[in-house]
C-alpha positions as a Markdown table, in Angstrom:
| # | Residue | x | y | z |
|---|---|---|---|---|
| 1 | Met | -9.0 | -36.3 | 60.8 |
| 2 | Ser | -10.2 | -36.6 | 64.3 |
| 3 | Lys | -12.7 | -39.4 | 63.9 |
| 4 | Leu | -10.7 | -41.3 | 61.2 |
| 5 | Thr | -7.5 | -41.0 | 63.1 |
| 6 | Asp | -9.1 | -42.2 | 66.3 |
| 7 | Lys | -10.5 | -45.3 | 64.4 |
| 8 | Ala | -7.1 | -46.0 | 62.9 |
| 9 | Lys | -5.5 | -45.9 | 66.3 |
| 10 | Ser | -8.0 | -48.3 | 67.6 |
| 11 | Ile | -7.2 | -51.1 | 65.0 |
| 12 | Ser | -5.2 | -54.0 | 66.5 |
| 13 | Phe | -2.6 | -55.8 | 64.2 |
| 14 | Asp | -2.1 | -58.8 | 66.6 |
| 15 | Asp | -2.9 | -62.3 | 65.1 |
| 16 | Glu | -6.1 | -63.4 | 66.8 |
| 17 | Asp | -5.4 | -67.1 | 66.1 |
| 18 | Glu | -1.9 | -67.1 | 67.7 |
| 19 | Thr | -1.7 | -68.8 | 71.0 |
| 20 | Pro | 0.3 | -66.9 | 73.6 |
| 21 | Ala | 3.8 | -68.4 | 74.2 |
| 22 | Ala | 4.0 | -70.5 | 77.3 |
| 23 | Ala | 6.2 | -69.2 | 80.1 |
| 24 | Pro | 9.5 | -71.1 | 80.5 |
| 25 | Ala | 9.5 | -73.7 | 83.2 |
| 26 | Pro | 11.4 | -72.7 | 86.2 |
| 27 | Val | 14.9 | -74.1 | 86.5 |
| 28 | Asp | 15.2 | -76.6 | 89.3 |
| 29 | Arg | 18.1 | -75.0 | 91.1 |
| 30 | Pro | 19.1 | -75.8 | 94.6 |
| 31 | Arg | 17.4 | -73.4 | 97.0 |
| 32 | Thr | 20.5 | -73.1 | 99.2 |
| 33 | Ala | 24.3 | -72.8 | 98.8 |
| 34 | Met | 24.8 | -76.2 | 100.4 |
| 35 | Gly | 22.4 | -77.8 | 97.9 |
| 36 | Ala | 24.4 | -76.3 | 95.0 |
| 37 | Ile | 27.6 | -77.8 | 96.4 |
| 38 | Ser | 26.0 | -81.3 | 96.9 |
| 39 | Ala | 24.6 | -81.2 | 93.3 |
| 40 | Ser | 28.1 | -80.3 | 92.0 |
| 41 | Ile | 29.7 | -83.1 | 93.9 |
| 42 | Ala | 27.1 | -85.7 | 92.7 |
| 43 | Met | 27.7 | -84.6 | 89.1 |
| 44 | Gly | 31.5 | -84.9 | 89.5 |
| 45 | Arg | 31.1 | -88.4 | 90.9 |
| 46 | Gly | 29.0 | -89.4 | 88.0 |
| 47 | Val | 31.6 | -88.1 | 85.5 |
| 48 | Glu | 34.4 | -89.9 | 87.4 |
| 49 | Ala | 32.5 | -93.2 | 87.4 |
| 50 | Glu | 31.9 | -92.8 | 83.6 |
| 51 | Asn | 35.6 | -92.1 | 83.1 |
| 52 | Arg | 36.6 | -95.2 | 85.0 |
| 53 | Asp | 34.2 | -97.3 | 82.9 |
| 54 | Leu | 35.6 | -95.9 | 79.7 |
| 55 | Arg | 39.2 | -96.5 | 80.8 |
| 56 | Ala | 38.3 | -100.1 | 81.7 |
| 57 | Lys | 36.8 | -100.6 | 78.3 |
| 58 | Leu | 39.8 | -99.1 | 76.6 |
| 59 | Glu | 42.2 | -101.3 | 78.5 |
| 60 | Arg | 40.2 | -104.4 | 77.5 |
| 61 | Phe | 40.4 | -103.3 | 73.9 |
| 62 | Glu | 44.1 | -102.7 | 74.1 |
| 63 | Asp | 44.7 | -106.1 | 75.6 |
| 64 | Ala | 42.5 | -107.9 | 73.1 |
| 65 | Thr | 44.2 | -110.0 | 70.5 |
| 66 | Ile | 43.0 | -109.0 | 67.0 |
| 67 | Val | 42.9 | -111.9 | 64.6 |
| 68 | Glu | 42.9 | -111.2 | 60.9 |
| 69 | Phe | 42.0 | -113.6 | 58.1 |
| 70 | Leu | 44.8 | -113.4 | 55.5 |
| 71 | Asp | 45.4 | -114.9 | 52.1 |
| 72 | Pro | 47.9 | -117.7 | 52.7 |
| 73 | Lys | 49.5 | -117.0 | 49.3 |
| 74 | Arg | 50.6 | -113.6 | 50.7 |
| 75 | Ile | 52.5 | -115.2 | 53.6 |
| 76 | Lys | 56.0 | -116.6 | 53.2 |
| 77 | Pro | 58.0 | -118.9 | 55.6 |
| 78 | Ser | 60.5 | -117.2 | 57.9 |
| 79 | Arg | 64.1 | -117.3 | 56.8 |
| 80 | Phe | 64.6 | -118.9 | 60.2 |
| 81 | Ala | 62.0 | -121.6 | 59.4 |
| 82 | Asn | 62.9 | -124.8 | 61.3 |
| 83 | Arg | 60.5 | -127.3 | 59.7 |
| 84 | His | 61.9 | -130.1 | 57.5 |
| 85 | Glu | 59.8 | -130.8 | 54.4 |
| 86 | Leu | 58.9 | -134.2 | 56.0 |
| 87 | Ser | 57.0 | -132.2 | 58.7 |
| 88 | Phe | 54.5 | -131.3 | 56.0 |
| 89 | Ala | 53.7 | -134.9 | 55.1 |
| 90 | Gly | 52.5 | -138.1 | 56.7 |
| 91 | Ala | 49.5 | -139.0 | 58.9 |
| 92 | Glu | 50.1 | -136.4 | 61.5 |
| 93 | Phe | 50.0 | -133.5 | 59.0 |
| 94 | Glu | 47.0 | -135.0 | 57.2 |
| 95 | Gly | 45.2 | -135.1 | 60.6 |
| 96 | Leu | 45.9 | -131.4 | 61.1 |
| 97 | Lys | 44.6 | -130.6 | 57.7 |
| 98 | Ala | 41.4 | -132.6 | 58.4 |
| 99 | Glu | 40.8 | -130.7 | 61.7 |
| 100 | Ile | 41.2 | -127.4 | 59.9 |
| 101 | Gln | 39.0 | -128.4 | 57.1 |
| 102 | Ala | 36.3 | -129.5 | 59.5 |
| 103 | Ala | 36.4 | -126.3 | 61.4 |
| 104 | Gly | 36.6 | -124.2 | 58.3 |
| 105 | Arg | 39.7 | -122.4 | 59.6 |
| 106 | Asn | 42.8 | -122.8 | 61.8 |
| 107 | Val | 41.4 | -122.5 | 65.3 |
| 108 | Gln | 44.7 | -121.5 | 66.8 |
| 109 | Pro | 46.0 | -118.4 | 64.9 |
| 110 | Ile | 49.5 | -118.2 | 63.5 |
| 111 | Lys | 51.7 | -115.1 | 64.1 |
| 112 | Val | 53.1 | -113.0 | 61.2 |
| 113 | Arg | 54.8 | -109.7 | 60.6 |
| 114 | Arg | 54.4 | -107.4 | 57.6 |
| 115 | Val | 57.4 | -107.3 | 55.3 |
| 116 | Gly | 56.2 | -104.9 | 52.6 |
| 117 | Gln | 53.8 | -104.9 | 49.7 |
| 118 | Gly | 53.6 | -106.9 | 46.5 |
| 119 | Gly | 53.4 | -105.5 | 43.0 |
| 120 | Asp | 49.7 | -105.1 | 43.4 |
| 121 | Gly | 50.1 | -102.9 | 46.5 |
| 122 | Gln | 48.7 | -105.6 | 48.8 |
| 123 | Asp | 50.5 | -106.3 | 52.2 |
| 124 | Glu | 52.8 | -109.4 | 52.3 |
| 125 | Tyr | 53.8 | -111.2 | 55.5 |
| 126 | Glu | 56.4 | -113.5 | 57.0 |
| 127 | Ile | 55.6 | -116.2 | 59.5 |
| 128 | Ala | 56.9 | -116.0 | 63.1 |
| 129 | Phe | 55.2 | -119.3 | 64.1 |
| 130 | Gly | 52.6 | -121.6 | 62.7 |
| 131 | His | 54.3 | -122.9 | 59.5 |
| 132 | Arg | 52.3 | -126.2 | 59.5 |
| 133 | Arg | 49.0 | -124.5 | 60.1 |
| 134 | His | 49.8 | -122.0 | 57.3 |
| 135 | Arg | 50.7 | -124.8 | 54.9 |
| 136 | Ala | 47.5 | -126.7 | 55.7 |
| 137 | Cys | 45.4 | -123.6 | 55.0 |
| 138 | Leu | 47.4 | -123.0 | 51.8 |
| 139 | Glu | 46.8 | -126.5 | 50.5 |
| 140 | Leu | 43.1 | -126.4 | 51.5 |
| 141 | Gly | 42.5 | -123.0 | 49.9 |
| 142 | Leu | 41.3 | -121.4 | 53.2 |
| 143 | Pro | 42.1 | -118.0 | 54.6 |
| 144 | Val | 44.5 | -118.3 | 57.5 |
| 145 | Ala | 43.7 | -116.8 | 60.9 |
| 146 | Ala | 46.7 | -114.8 | 61.9 |
| 147 | Ile | 47.9 | -112.3 | 64.5 |
| 148 | Val | 49.9 | -109.5 | 62.9 |
| 149 | Glu | 52.6 | -107.9 | 65.0 |
| 150 | Val | 55.6 | -105.6 | 64.5 |
| 151 | Leu | 58.7 | -107.8 | 65.2 |
| 152 | Thr | 62.4 | -107.5 | 64.9 |
| 153 | Asp | 64.4 | -110.4 | 63.5 |
| 154 | Ala | 65.5 | -111.4 | 67.1 |
| 155 | Gln | 61.9 | -111.1 | 68.4 |
| 156 | Leu | 60.6 | -113.2 | 65.5 |
| 157 | Phe | 63.2 | -115.9 | 66.2 |
| 158 | Thr | 62.4 | -115.9 | 69.9 |
| 159 | Glu | 58.6 | -116.1 | 69.3 |
| 160 | Met | 59.1 | -119.0 | 66.9 |
| 161 | Glu | 61.5 | -121.0 | 69.1 |
| 162 | Arg | 59.4 | -120.6 | 72.3 |
| 163 | Glu | 56.1 | -121.5 | 70.6 |
| 164 | Asn | 57.6 | -124.6 | 69.0 |
| 165 | Arg | 59.4 | -125.7 | 72.2 |
| 166 | Glu | 56.3 | -125.3 | 74.3 |
| 167 | Arg | 54.3 | -127.4 | 71.8 |
| 168 | Gln | 57.2 | -130.0 | 71.9 |
| 169 | Asp | 56.6 | -130.9 | 68.3 |
| 170 | Leu | 60.1 | -130.0 | 66.9 |
| 171 | Ser | 62.6 | -132.7 | 66.4 |
| 172 | Pro | 66.1 | -132.3 | 67.9 |
| 173 | Trp | 67.6 | -131.8 | 64.4 |
| 174 | Glu | 65.1 | -129.1 | 63.4 |
| 175 | Gln | 65.9 | -127.2 | 66.6 |
| 176 | Gly | 69.6 | -127.5 | 65.9 |
| 177 | Val | 69.1 | -126.2 | 62.3 |
| 178 | Met | 67.2 | -123.2 | 63.7 |
| 179 | Tyr | 69.8 | -122.4 | 66.4 |
| 180 | Lys | 72.7 | -122.8 | 63.9 |
| 181 | Arg | 71.1 | -120.5 | 61.4 |
| 182 | Ala | 70.5 | -117.8 | 64.0 |
| 183 | Ile | 74.2 | -117.9 | 65.0 |
| 184 | Asp | 75.5 | -118.1 | 61.4 |
| 185 | Asp | 73.3 | -115.1 | 60.4 |
| 186 | Gly | 74.6 | -113.0 | 63.4 |
| 187 | Leu | 71.2 | -112.8 | 65.0 |
| 188 | Phe | 72.9 | -113.4 | 68.4 |
| 189 | Pro | 76.6 | -112.7 | 69.2 |
| 190 | Ser | 77.1 | -116.0 | 71.1 |
| 191 | Leu | 75.4 | -119.3 | 72.1 |
| 192 | Arg | 75.0 | -117.9 | 75.7 |
| 193 | Arg | 73.1 | -114.8 | 74.4 |
| 194 | Leu | 70.9 | -117.0 | 72.2 |
| 195 | Ala | 70.2 | -119.4 | 75.1 |
| 196 | Thr | 69.4 | -116.5 | 77.5 |
| 197 | Ser | 67.0 | -115.0 | 75.0 |
| 198 | Ile | 64.9 | -118.2 | 74.6 |
| 199 | Gly | 65.2 | -119.4 | 78.2 |
| 200 | Ala | 67.2 | -122.5 | 77.4 |
| 201 | Gln | 70.3 | -124.2 | 78.8 |
| 202 | Val | 73.5 | -123.3 | 76.9 |
| 203 | Gly | 74.4 | -127.0 | 76.8 |
| 204 | Asn | 71.2 | -128.0 | 75.2 |
| 205 | Val | 71.6 | -125.4 | 72.5 |
| 206 | Ser | 75.1 | -126.5 | 71.9 |
| 207 | Thr | 74.1 | -130.1 | 71.6 |
| 208 | Ala | 71.3 | -129.3 | 69.1 |
| 209 | Ile | 73.8 | -127.3 | 67.0 |
| 210 | Gln | 76.3 | -130.1 | 67.1 |
| 211 | Leu | 73.6 | -132.4 | 65.7 |
| 212 | Ala | 72.7 | -130.0 | 62.9 |
| 213 | Ser | 76.3 | -129.5 | 62.0 |
| 214 | Leu | 76.9 | -133.2 | 61.1 |
| 215 | Pro | 78.1 | -133.8 | 57.5 |
| 216 | Pro | 75.2 | -134.1 | 54.9 |
| 217 | Glu | 76.4 | -137.6 | 54.1 |
| 218 | Val | 75.8 | -138.7 | 57.7 |
| 219 | Ile | 72.3 | -137.0 | 57.9 |
| 220 | Glu | 71.3 | -138.7 | 54.6 |
| 221 | Ala | 72.3 | -142.1 | 55.9 |
| 222 | Phe | 69.3 | -142.0 | 58.3 |
| 223 | Pro | 65.8 | -142.7 | 57.2 |
| 224 | Ser | 64.9 | -139.2 | 58.1 |
| 225 | Pro | 66.7 | -136.3 | 59.9 |
| 226 | Leu | 63.7 | -136.2 | 62.2 |
| 227 | Ser | 64.8 | -139.5 | 63.7 |
| 228 | Leu | 68.1 | -138.1 | 65.0 |
| 229 | Gln | 68.3 | -137.8 | 68.8 |
| 230 | Phe | 70.1 | -135.3 | 71.0 |
| 231 | Arg | 72.3 | -137.9 | 72.6 |
| 232 | Trp | 73.6 | -139.2 | 69.3 |
| 233 | Gly | 75.4 | -136.0 | 68.3 |
| 234 | Ala | 78.5 | -136.5 | 70.5 |
| 235 | Ala | 78.9 | -140.2 | 69.5 |
| 236 | Leu | 78.7 | -139.4 | 65.8 |
| 237 | Lys | 81.0 | -136.5 | 66.1 |
| 238 | Ala | 83.6 | -138.6 | 68.0 |
| 239 | Ala | 83.4 | -141.3 | 65.3 |
| 240 | Ile | 83.9 | -138.7 | 62.5 |
| 241 | Asp | 86.8 | -137.0 | 64.3 |
| 242 | Lys | 88.5 | -140.4 | 64.8 |
| 243 | Ser | 88.1 | -141.8 | 61.2 |
| 244 | Pro | 86.3 | -139.3 | 58.9 |
| 245 | Asp | 86.9 | -141.2 | 55.7 |
| 246 | Asp | 85.6 | -144.5 | 57.0 |
| 247 | Val | 82.5 | -143.0 | 58.5 |
| 248 | Leu | 81.6 | -141.0 | 55.4 |
| 249 | Ala | 82.2 | -144.0 | 53.2 |
| 250 | Gln | 79.9 | -146.1 | 55.4 |
| 251 | Ala | 77.3 | -143.3 | 55.5 |
| 252 | Arg | 77.2 | -143.2 | 51.7 |
| 253 | Glu | 76.6 | -146.9 | 51.5 |
| 254 | Leu | 73.8 | -146.7 | 54.1 |
| 255 | Ala | 72.2 | -143.7 | 52.2 |
| 256 | Ala | 72.1 | -145.8 | 49.0 |
| 257 | Met | 70.3 | -148.7 | 50.6 |
| 258 | Thr | 66.6 | -149.3 | 49.7 |
| 259 | Pro | 64.9 | -149.4 | 52.1 |
| 260 | Lys | 67.1 | -147.6 | 54.6 |
| 261 | Leu | 67.9 | -149.2 | 57.9 |
| 262 | Ala | 66.3 | -148.2 | 61.1 |
| 263 | Ala | 67.8 | -145.1 | 62.8 |
| 264 | Lys | 69.4 | -147.0 | 65.7 |
| 265 | Glu | 71.0 | -149.5 | 63.3 |
| 266 | Val | 72.4 | -146.6 | 61.2 |
| 267 | Leu | 73.8 | -145.1 | 64.4 |
| 268 | Ala | 75.5 | -148.4 | 65.4 |
| 269 | Arg | 77.1 | -148.8 | 62.0 |
| 270 | Leu | 78.4 | -145.3 | 61.8 |
| 271 | Thr | 79.8 | -145.1 | 65.3 |
| 272 | Gly | 81.5 | -148.5 | 64.8 |
| 273 | Ala | 82.7 | -147.7 | 61.3 |
| 274 | Gly | 86.1 | -146.4 | 62.5 |
| 275 | Ala | 86.6 | -148.9 | 65.3 |
| 276 | Ser | 89.2 | -150.8 | 63.3 |
| 277 | Thr | 91.2 | -149.2 | 60.5 |
| 278 | Thr | 93.4 | -152.3 | 59.8 |
| 279 | Arg | 92.2 | -155.7 | 58.4 |
| 280 | Glu | 92.3 | -158.6 | 60.8 |
| 281 | Ala | 94.0 | -161.7 | 59.6 |
| 282 | Pro | 91.5 | -164.4 | 58.6 |
| 283 | Val | 91.0 | -167.2 | 61.1 |
| 284 | Gln | 91.1 | -170.7 | 60.0 |
| 285 | Ile | 88.3 | -173.1 | 60.9 |
| 286 | Thr | 89.7 | -176.6 | 61.6 |
| 287 | Ser | 88.2 | -180.0 | 62.2 |
| 288 | Lys | 90.2 | -183.0 | 63.2 |
| 289 | Gly | 93.4 | -181.2 | 62.3 |
| 290 | Lys | 92.3 | -180.2 | 58.9 |
| 291 | Val | 91.4 | -176.6 | 57.6 |
| 292 | Val | 87.7 | -176.7 | 56.5 |
| 293 | Gly | 87.0 | -173.0 | 56.2 |
| 294 | Leu | 87.9 | -169.4 | 57.0 |
| 295 | Trp | 86.5 | -166.7 | 59.3 |
| 296 | Asp | 87.2 | -163.2 | 57.8 |
| 297 | Lys | 86.3 | -159.7 | 59.1 |
| 298 | Asp | 87.0 | -156.5 | 57.1 |
| 299 | Pro | 87.9 | -153.0 | 58.6 |
| 300 | Lys | 84.2 | -152.0 | 58.5 |
| 301 | Gly | 83.2 | -155.0 | 60.6 |
| 302 | Asn | 81.6 | -157.1 | 57.9 |
| 303 | Val | 82.1 | -160.8 | 58.7 |
| 304 | Ser | 82.2 | -163.6 | 56.1 |
| 305 | Val | 82.5 | -167.4 | 56.7 |
| 306 | Gln | 83.8 | -169.7 | 53.9 |
| 307 | Ile | 83.3 | -173.4 | 54.2 |
| 308 | Lys | 85.3 | -175.8 | 51.9 |
| 309 | Ala | 83.1 | -177.7 | 49.5 |
| 310 | Gly | 82.3 | -181.2 | 50.7 |
| 311 | Ser | 83.1 | -180.4 | 54.3 |
| 312 | Leu | 79.5 | -180.4 | 55.3 |
| 313 | Ser | 76.7 | -182.7 | 54.3 |
| 314 | Ala | 73.4 | -181.2 | 53.2 |
| 315 | Ala | 71.8 | -181.9 | 56.6 |
| 316 | Lys | 74.7 | -180.1 | 58.4 |
| 317 | Glu | 74.5 | -177.2 | 56.0 |
| 318 | Arg | 70.8 | -176.8 | 56.9 |
| 319 | Arg | 71.7 | -177.1 | 60.6 |
| 320 | Leu | 74.4 | -174.4 | 60.2 |
| 321 | Arg | 71.9 | -172.0 | 58.5 |
| 322 | Glu | 69.3 | -172.6 | 61.3 |
| 323 | Phe | 72.0 | -172.0 | 63.9 |
| 324 | Leu | 73.1 | -168.7 | 62.3 |
| 325 | Glu | 69.5 | -167.5 | 62.0 |
| 326 | Lys | 68.9 | -168.2 | 65.7 |
| 327 | Leu | 71.9 | -166.0 | 66.6 |
| 328 | Phe | 70.0 | -163.0 | 65.3 |
| 329 | Asp | 66.8 | -163.6 | 67.2 |
């Protein structure tokens, strides 16, 4: 056992091909306590700078306006919509459509709020502002660029009103319709509260509502509601208060005319419709002591002149017509 045992004990089981493990590199530690403190401070400053940078990036992200591209078919007009249908027709609207088509999108986004989901589970929206841009995209078959926000009814109304007033592209009548609807729906408890919320004068809001509150017959007498002016509201209301039947009758006649008269002419006729409620006696036209005709004016202000047959020669009739025509130049 002695020799065999000794040989066994002398056998090495280590792998001759295995390379010895390298010693770990020494850690670069500060050699003094002061060095350790300085290193800790430097690390803290680095972390603080990184945190500041991250906070700045987060603030920029939070302040960023996110624009989504939505299917215009899933967006409906606001119930406070103030656009008359004529605002979606004509050269100006066609120009807007051409601009959007050339750009491939509406460059200025509209604003909407979510109002639920359709039967297919997809979100649906209501417009806060941008009704014409939405209509243009809808007609062109283009997705509409939109900002989606959570808005109450009052916030939606305020956003819509301020956007349109700043763009100055709403007619006085459209503004009045919007204000009147907000009051009628109880969105604001008073004209003053409404005016305060949109930053407008109470008097201006009241004047606009007065214009939108005119009878439908009066509105239809004009070539377009968009032609009505703020300053006309008081005059029209005064004429209606004085002689409502005459004004409404005159308005119906004007509405039936084809083509309709210019807006200023309609205003003149309506505000003068109740000026005289009794028929004036016809005035005789005399020549050399003989009655040759009559001058007659009805309660609506229409004037007629009758000349007896044979009183004027053909040449004088022609001169009379020419004279009358010159009166209207």
